GROMACS .gro file of C-alpha atoms in nm:
model
  349
    1MET     CA    1  10.796  10.840   8.794
    2PRO     CA    2  10.581  10.760   9.092
    3VAL     CA    3  10.762  10.710   9.421
    4PRO     CA    4  10.727  10.357   9.542
    5SER     CA    5  10.524  10.288   9.855
    6ARG     CA    6  10.737  10.233  10.158
    7ALA     CA    7  10.649  10.124  10.505
    8SER     CA    8  10.675  10.411  10.727
    9ILE     CA    9  10.668  10.473  11.094
   10THR     CA   10  10.373  10.705  11.168
   11ALA     CA   11  10.350  10.662  11.533
   12VAL     CA   12  10.530  10.534  11.839
   13HIS     CA   13  10.441  10.465  12.205
   14GLY     CA   14  10.600  10.302  12.497
   15TYR     CA   15  10.529  10.170  12.843
   16VAL     CA   16  10.756  10.098  13.136
   17PRO     CA   17  10.624   9.947  13.464
   18PRO     CA   18  10.613  10.187  13.762
   19ASP     CA   19  10.849   9.983  14.016
   20LEU     CA   20  11.198  10.100  13.998
   21LEU     CA   21  11.504   9.885  14.080
   22THR     CA   22  11.812  10.133  14.121
   23ASN     CA   23  12.190  10.049  14.148
   24ALA     CA   24  12.128  10.128  14.531
   25ASP     CA   25  11.884   9.842  14.539
   26LEU     CA   26  12.118   9.588  14.353
   27ALA     CA   27  12.393   9.678  14.601
   28ARG     CA   28  12.200   9.551  14.866
   29MET     CA   29  12.121   9.232  14.692
   30VAL     CA   30  12.462   9.143  14.540
   31ASP     CA   31  12.820   9.236  14.562
   32THR     CA   32  12.825   9.550  14.358
   33THR     CA   33  12.811   9.931  14.368
   34ASP     CA   34  12.646  10.224  14.205
   35ALA     CA   35  12.994  10.325  14.051
   36TRP     CA   36  13.090   9.975  13.948
   37ILE     CA   37  12.748   9.937  13.759
   38THR     CA   38  12.769  10.302  13.601
   39GLU     CA   39  13.116  10.276  13.495
   40ARG     CA   40  13.076   9.952  13.312
   41THR     CA   41  12.729   9.998  13.188
   42GLY     CA   42  12.614  10.346  13.188
   43ILE     CA   43  12.297  10.229  13.382
   44LYS     CA   44  12.143  10.390  13.695
   45GLU     CA   45  11.806  10.232  13.709
   46ARG     CA   46  11.568   9.989  13.542
   47HIS     CA   47  11.200   9.942  13.569
   48ILE     CA   48  11.062   9.596  13.679
   49LEU     CA   49  10.731   9.455  13.638
   50LYS     CA   50  10.575   9.323  13.958
   51GLY     CA   51  10.243   9.178  14.035
   52GLU     CA   52  10.121   8.795  14.017
   53GLY     CA   53  10.031   8.675  13.670
   54LEU     CA   54  10.175   8.965  13.489
   55GLY     CA   55  10.390   8.893  13.193
   56THR     CA   56  10.546   9.048  12.875
   57SER     CA   57  10.194   9.085  12.702
   58HIS     CA   58  10.065   9.313  12.964
   59MET     CA   59  10.333   9.577  12.900
   60GLY     CA   60  10.288   9.505  12.524
   61ALA     CA   61   9.931   9.565  12.544
   62GLU     CA   62   9.983   9.909  12.722
   63ALA     CA   63  10.197  10.027  12.460
   64VAL     CA   64   9.956   9.913  12.185
   65ARG     CA   65   9.664  10.089  12.371
   66GLY     CA   66   9.875  10.417  12.388
   67LEU     CA   67   9.952  10.375  12.018
   68LEU     CA   68   9.593  10.348  11.901
   69ALA     CA   69   9.474  10.621  12.134
   70LYS     CA   70   9.720  10.863  12.015
   71THR     CA   71   9.648  10.802  11.646
   72ASN     CA   72   9.269  10.762  11.666
   73THR     CA   73   9.300  10.414  11.528
   74ARG     CA   74   9.026  10.146  11.591
   75PRO     CA   75   9.134   9.805  11.678
   76GLU     CA   76   8.970   9.678  11.362
   77GLU     CA   77   9.185   9.901  11.142
   78ILE     CA   78   9.483   9.697  11.195
   79ASP     CA   79   9.591   9.418  10.959
   80LEU     CA   80   9.898   9.244  11.119
   81LEU     CA   81  10.067   9.262  11.465
   82ILE     CA   82  10.417   9.130  11.522
   83CYS     CA   83  10.566   9.109  11.865
   84ALA     CA   84  10.944   9.082  11.902
   85THR     CA   85  11.022   8.903  12.247
   86THR     CA   86  11.282   8.675  12.434
   87THR     CA   87  11.034   8.645  12.736
   88PRO     CA   88  10.702   8.528  12.570
   89ASP     CA   89  10.422   8.468  12.838
   90MET     CA   90  10.399   8.099  12.744
   91GLN     CA   91  10.548   7.869  12.472
   92PHE     CA   92  10.227   7.897  12.314
   93PRO     CA   93  10.011   8.083  12.221
   94SER     CA   94  10.219   8.371  12.110
   95THR     CA   95  10.246   8.693  12.308
   96ALA     CA   96  10.128   8.868  11.990
   97ASN     CA   97   9.811   8.657  12.008
   98LEU     CA   98   9.773   8.763  12.385
   99ILE     CA   99   9.832   9.132  12.322
  100CYS     CA  100   9.553   9.132  12.041
  101ASP     CA  101   9.304   8.984  12.247
  102MET     CA  102   9.386   9.220  12.535
  103VAL     CA  103   9.338   9.528  12.328
  104GLY     CA  104   9.034   9.392  12.109
  105ILE     CA  105   9.209   9.320  11.778
  106ASN     CA  106   9.069   9.006  11.630
  107ASN     CA  107   9.081   8.814  11.310
  108ILE     CA  108   9.409   8.921  11.177
  109GLY     CA  109   9.754   8.756  11.170
  110SER     CA  110   9.971   8.804  11.463
  111PHE     CA  111  10.295   8.618  11.555
  112ASP     CA  112  10.613   8.643  11.764
  113VAL     CA  113  10.947   8.690  11.619
  114GLN     CA  114  11.249   8.568  11.849
  115ALA     CA  115  11.599   8.707  11.749
  116ALA     CA  116  11.720   8.810  12.097
  117CYS     CA  117  11.781   9.174  12.111
  118SER     CA  118  11.770   9.226  11.734
  119GLY     CA  119  11.418   9.096  11.727
  120PHE     CA  120  11.244   9.451  11.705
  121LEU     CA  121  11.453   9.525  11.375
  122TYR     CA  122  11.388   9.189  11.256
  123SER     CA  123  11.021   9.236  11.290
  124LEU     CA  124  11.031   9.592  11.128
  125THR     CA  125  11.187   9.420  10.836
  126ILE     CA  126  10.925   9.165  10.813
  127ALA     CA  127  10.650   9.412  10.860
  128SER     CA  128  10.779   9.638  10.584
  129GLN     CA  129  10.738   9.375  10.334
  130PHE     CA  130  10.356   9.357  10.413
  131ILE     CA  131  10.332   9.716  10.363
  132ALA     CA  132  10.560   9.735  10.036
  133THR     CA  133  10.360   9.451   9.865
  134GLY     CA  134  10.024   9.604   9.945
  135THR     CA  135   9.926   9.319  10.172
  136ALA     CA  136   9.853   9.534  10.463
  137LYS     CA  137   9.794   9.913  10.529
  138LYS     CA  138   9.841   9.921  10.893
  139VAL     CA  139  10.078   9.706  11.091
  140ILE     CA  140  10.184   9.732  11.473
  141VAL     CA  141  10.542   9.613  11.548
  142VAL     CA  142  10.590   9.548  11.930
  143GLY     CA  143  10.918   9.496  12.111
  144ALA     CA  144  10.850   9.378  12.472
  145ASP     CA  145  11.038   9.192  12.736
  146LYS     CA  146  11.006   9.111  13.099
  147MET     CA  147  11.374   9.033  13.153
  148SER     CA  148  11.333   9.008  13.519
  149SER     CA  149  11.145   8.691  13.477
  150ILE     CA  150  11.490   8.527  13.354
  151MET     CA  151  11.743   8.721  13.573
  152ASP     CA  152  11.935   8.549  13.836
  153TYR     CA  153  11.947   8.804  14.110
  154GLN     CA  154  12.245   8.623  14.264
  155ASP     CA  155  12.455   8.693  13.964
  156ARG     CA  156  12.591   9.040  13.962
  157ALA     CA  157  12.750   9.018  13.603
  158THR     CA  158  12.397   8.991  13.441
  159CYS     CA  159  12.132   9.119  13.692
  160VAL     CA  160  12.249   9.469  13.696
  161ILE     CA  161  12.194   9.502  13.305
  162PHE     CA  162  11.823   9.423  13.221
  163GLY     CA  163  11.505   9.592  13.290
  164ASP     CA  164  11.149   9.541  13.168
  165GLY     CA  165  10.951   9.748  12.945
  166ALA     CA  166  10.770   9.751  12.582
  167GLY     CA  167  10.749   9.990  12.272
  168ALA     CA  168  10.512   9.970  11.965
  169VAL     CA  169  10.514  10.140  11.630
  170LEU     CA  170  10.249  10.185  11.366
  171LEU     CA  171  10.355  10.126  10.993
  172GLU     CA  172  10.176  10.252  10.713
  173PRO     CA  173  10.238  10.324  10.351
  174ASN     CA  174  10.408  10.631  10.235
  175ASN     CA  175  10.487  10.754   9.890
  176GLN     CA  176  10.634  11.087   9.972
  177GLY     CA  177  10.987  10.918   9.983
  178TYR     CA  178  10.982  10.878  10.380
  179GLY     CA  179  11.001  10.510  10.536
  180ILE     CA  180  11.209  10.223  10.582
  181MET     CA  181  11.473  10.280  10.318
  182ASP     CA  182  11.695   9.977  10.365
  183ALA     CA  183  11.748   9.683  10.598
  184LEU     CA  184  12.002   9.409  10.660
  185ILE     CA  185  11.944   9.107  10.916
  186ARG     CA  186  12.237   8.889  11.008
  187SER     CA  187  12.317   8.597  11.234
  188ASP     CA  188  12.581   8.354  11.344
  189GLY     CA  189  12.462   8.056  11.537
  190SER     CA  190  12.820   7.967  11.672
  191GLY     CA  191  12.782   8.267  11.898
  192SER     CA  192  12.521   8.066  12.105
  193ILE     CA  193  12.756   7.946  12.355
  194HIS     CA  194  12.815   8.315  12.484
  195LEU     CA  195  12.482   8.408  12.555
  196HIS     CA  196  12.170   8.180  12.585
  197GLN     CA  197  11.937   8.034  12.851
  198LYS     CA  198  12.017   7.657  12.889
  199ALA     CA  199  11.697   7.525  13.023
  200GLY     CA  200  11.320   7.540  12.937
  201GLY     CA  201  11.328   7.449  12.575
  202SER     CA  202  11.299   7.097  12.395
  203ARG     CA  203  11.675   7.054  12.438
  204MET     CA  204  11.653   7.063  12.810
  205PRO     CA  205  11.293   7.072  12.937
  206ALA     CA  206  11.208   7.204  13.271
  207SER     CA  207  11.265   6.977  13.581
  208ALA     CA  208  11.329   6.998  13.945
  209ASP     CA  209  11.691   6.941  13.858
  210THR     CA  210  11.713   7.230  13.602
  211VAL     CA  211  11.542   7.479  13.853
  212ALA     CA  212  11.771   7.342  14.140
  213LYS     CA  213  12.084   7.421  13.939
  214ARG     CA  214  11.967   7.754  13.821
  215LEU     CA  215  11.954   7.686  13.451
  216HIS     CA  216  11.665   7.889  13.371
  217TYR     CA  217  11.846   8.211  13.382
  218VAL     CA  218  12.038   8.419  13.131
  219HIS     CA  219  12.402   8.272  13.082
  220GLN     CA  220  12.636   8.548  12.948
  221GLU     CA  221  13.008   8.535  12.886
  222GLY     CA  222  13.048   8.931  12.890
  223ALA     CA  223  13.378   8.965  12.763
  224ALA     CA  224  13.313   8.778  12.410
  225VAL     CA  225  12.955   8.912  12.397
  226TYR     CA  226  13.091   9.280  12.432
  227LYS     CA  227  13.391   9.217  12.169
  228PHE     CA  228  13.134   9.076  11.904
  229ALA     CA  229  12.865   9.328  11.967
  230ILE     CA  230  13.104   9.639  11.907
  231ALA     CA  231  13.233   9.471  11.600
  232LYS     CA  232  12.893   9.380  11.451
  233MET     CA  233  12.682   9.700  11.533
  234ALA     CA  234  12.949   9.924  11.377
  235GLU     CA  235  12.987   9.665  11.082
  236VAL     CA  236  12.616   9.669  10.996
  237SER     CA  237  12.583  10.036  11.056
  238GLY     CA  238  12.881  10.096  10.827
  239GLU     CA  239  12.726   9.835  10.553
  240ILE     CA  240  12.405  10.041  10.568
  241MET     CA  241  12.584  10.377  10.528
  242THR     CA  242  12.778  10.241  10.230
  243ARG     CA  243  12.459  10.080  10.046
  244ASN     CA  244  12.278  10.432  10.073
  245ASN     CA  245  12.579  10.647  10.005
  246LEU     CA  246  12.529  10.815  10.362
  247ARG     CA  247  12.823  11.004  10.528
  248GLY     CA  248  12.831  11.043  10.894
  249ASP     CA  249  12.739  11.414  10.871
  250GLN     CA  250  12.415  11.326  10.686
  251ILE     CA  251  12.273  11.104  10.942
  252ASP     CA  252  12.052  11.296  11.206
  253TRP     CA  253  12.007  11.010  11.443
  254LEU     CA  254  12.174  10.678  11.549
  255VAL     CA  255  11.922  10.461  11.736
  256PRO     CA  256  12.122  10.183  11.882
  257HIS     CA  257  12.027   9.905  12.103
  258GLN     CA  258  12.089   9.974  12.446
  259ALA     CA  259  12.303   9.711  12.584
  260ASN     CA  260  12.597   9.889  12.707
  261LYS     CA  261  12.690  10.255  12.713
  262ARG     CA  262  13.042  10.199  12.588
  263ILE     CA  263  12.896   9.974  12.290
  264ILE     CA  264  12.683  10.261  12.200
  265GLU     CA  265  12.979  10.494  12.227
  266SER     CA  266  13.201  10.292  12.002
  267THR     CA  267  12.948  10.232  11.748
  268ALA     CA  268  12.883  10.607  11.705
  269GLU     CA  269  13.265  10.688  11.697
  270ARG     CA  270  13.294  10.428  11.408
  271MET     CA  271  13.015  10.593  11.225
  272GLY     CA  272  13.175  10.931  11.264
  273LEU     CA  273  12.889  11.054  11.467
  274SER     CA  274  12.884  11.279  11.779
  275MET     CA  275  12.691  11.149  12.082
  276ASP     CA  276  12.454  11.458  12.044
  277LYS     CA  277  12.319  11.274  11.751
  278VAL     CA  278  12.282  10.926  11.956
  279MET     CA  279  11.965  10.821  12.140
  280VAL     CA  280  12.053  10.707  12.479
  281THR     CA  281  11.812  10.583  12.730
  282ILE     CA  282  12.007  10.304  12.894
  283HIS     CA  283  12.090  10.515  13.206
  284LYS     CA  284  11.714  10.501  13.312
  285TYR     CA  285  11.568  10.176  13.153
  286GLY     CA  286  11.873   9.937  13.141
  287ASN     CA  287  11.876   9.681  12.851
  288THR     CA  288  11.498   9.603  12.798
  289THR     CA  289  11.610   9.352  12.519
  290ASN     CA  290  11.337   9.404  12.219
  291ALA     CA  291  11.193   9.733  12.365
  292THR     CA  292  11.521   9.931  12.364
  293ILE     CA  293  11.491  10.075  11.997
  294PRO     CA  294  11.115  10.177  12.034
  295LEU     CA  295  11.154  10.298  12.375
  296CYS     CA  296  11.425  10.545  12.241
  297LEU     CA  297  11.204  10.643  11.964
  298TRP     CA  298  10.928  10.723  12.215
  299ASP     CA  299  11.157  10.921  12.457
  300TYR     CA  300  11.305  11.133  12.167
  301GLU     CA  301  10.987  11.166  11.961
  302PRO     CA  302  10.948  11.536  12.049
  303GLN     CA  303  11.301  11.586  11.871
  304LEU     CA  304  11.206  11.402  11.565
  305LYS     CA  305  11.116  11.589  11.242
  306ALA     CA  306  10.992  11.473  10.883
  307GLY     CA  307  11.294  11.366  10.661
  308ASN     CA  308  11.533  11.288  10.940
  309LYS     CA  309  11.782  11.031  10.841
  310MET     CA  310  11.815  10.754  11.099
  311VAL     CA  311  12.009  10.445  11.124
  312PHE     CA  312  11.884  10.171  11.383
  313ALA     CA  313  12.130   9.906  11.476
  314ALA     CA  314  12.112   9.610  11.719
  315PHE     CA  315  12.292   9.315  11.832
  316GLY     CA  316  12.166   9.002  12.018
  317GLY     CA  317  12.213   8.657  12.156
  318GLY     CA  318  12.277   8.381  11.917
  319PHE     CA  319  12.426   8.586  11.786
  320THR     CA  320  12.205   8.810  11.578
  321TRP     CA  321  12.246   9.169  11.450
  322ALA     CA  322  12.065   9.404  11.231
  323GLY     CA  323  12.064   9.756  11.077
  324VAL     CA  324  11.787   9.952  10.921
  325TYR     CA  325  11.783  10.283  10.742
  326VAL     CA  326  11.483  10.511  10.818
  327GLN     CA  327  11.381  10.841  10.670
  328TRP     CA  328  11.136  10.965  10.941
  329ALA     CA  329  10.783  11.043  10.839
  330TYR     CA  330  10.640  11.301  11.079
  331ASP     CA  331  10.717  11.585  11.310
  332GLY     CA  332  10.732  11.427  11.639
  333ALA     CA  333  10.664  11.730  11.871
  334LYS     CA  334  10.299  11.769  11.793
  335ALA     CA  335  10.247  11.393  11.798
  336ALA     CA  336  10.387  11.340  12.123
  337GLN     CA  337  10.167  11.607  12.287
  338LEU     CA  338   9.861  11.386  12.205
  339ALA     CA  339   9.987  11.103  12.461
  340PRO     CA  340  10.169  11.241  12.757
  341LYS     CA  341  10.414  10.997  12.886
  342LEU     CA  342  10.420  10.856  13.250
  343SER     CA  343  10.527  11.087  13.507
  344GLY     CA  344  10.891  11.049  13.578
  345ASN     CA  345  10.955  10.855  13.260
  346ALA     CA  346  10.970  11.117  13.007
  347GLY     CA  347  11.242  11.291  12.812
  348HIS     CA  348  11.591  11.251  12.750
  349ALA     CA  349  11.793  11.317  13.097
   0.00000   0.00000   0.00000
């Protein structure tokens, strides 16, 4: 019997802005220290997008340009573009629309997905359906966020965690047995009280009062979010493994959302994985929300081989969480050579 066509990731590219915000910088802004931040989060530095009028779309467009260049793909070959973001440039048009315009992609469907830090995996799941049904041949999924735009740099509990960045993947059909093998997306809206942005939406539109009360920043109750994230990332990863008869020793890579080093370690432990099988970039990028998983893939691309069994796992505000089982479709070392990374941002430290 012929193998059914699946959506496979055939290329990945990332972008982080050049300006760094180190733990030492933050220690001069709020009551914190490098040791305090490192011990609790695993983060040493994060990249911040600076420049008047620059938004999430500018980083997403850079990632897409790199993706097109390294695969010799023309803009007119793309059938669909989905952008996962929590920090859109505007309420409308969508950030996906803006990215398409910036890179010369026209006359296709493009839209945003908002599922907080799980949005990239939600978007991968959606995009895979277009490939599997034959509706699209080439789909780009972007994960991008300018978290610095909604950070309160007077709140040491949140401002030390987040950074800015973007990553993009190209999805194409594959009938060699590689690709997105399974996916689970989940949510629990009762968790919204623990992680949200109070003002700026239709429930509480922006006003002088909301600005004065600093209601346009991320509100996070760290203990509740931490507890739920550990439970749900491990739960969804375990369910993916059970559904696909996978043991820990059969998994080549765990690709976790980079929210907190201890959450990553706990998820790996519950899956029975050693940390040498876990992608970790939180130390140099922080939590870039929807960009964390594609940035992991970008950083580790030279180590990836066709047939690698990978579990992607994410957790986000709302609450949302998701897991995806992927069999990698290509040898990454050769592909990575086609697009050298930004100086100082390459590799796994």
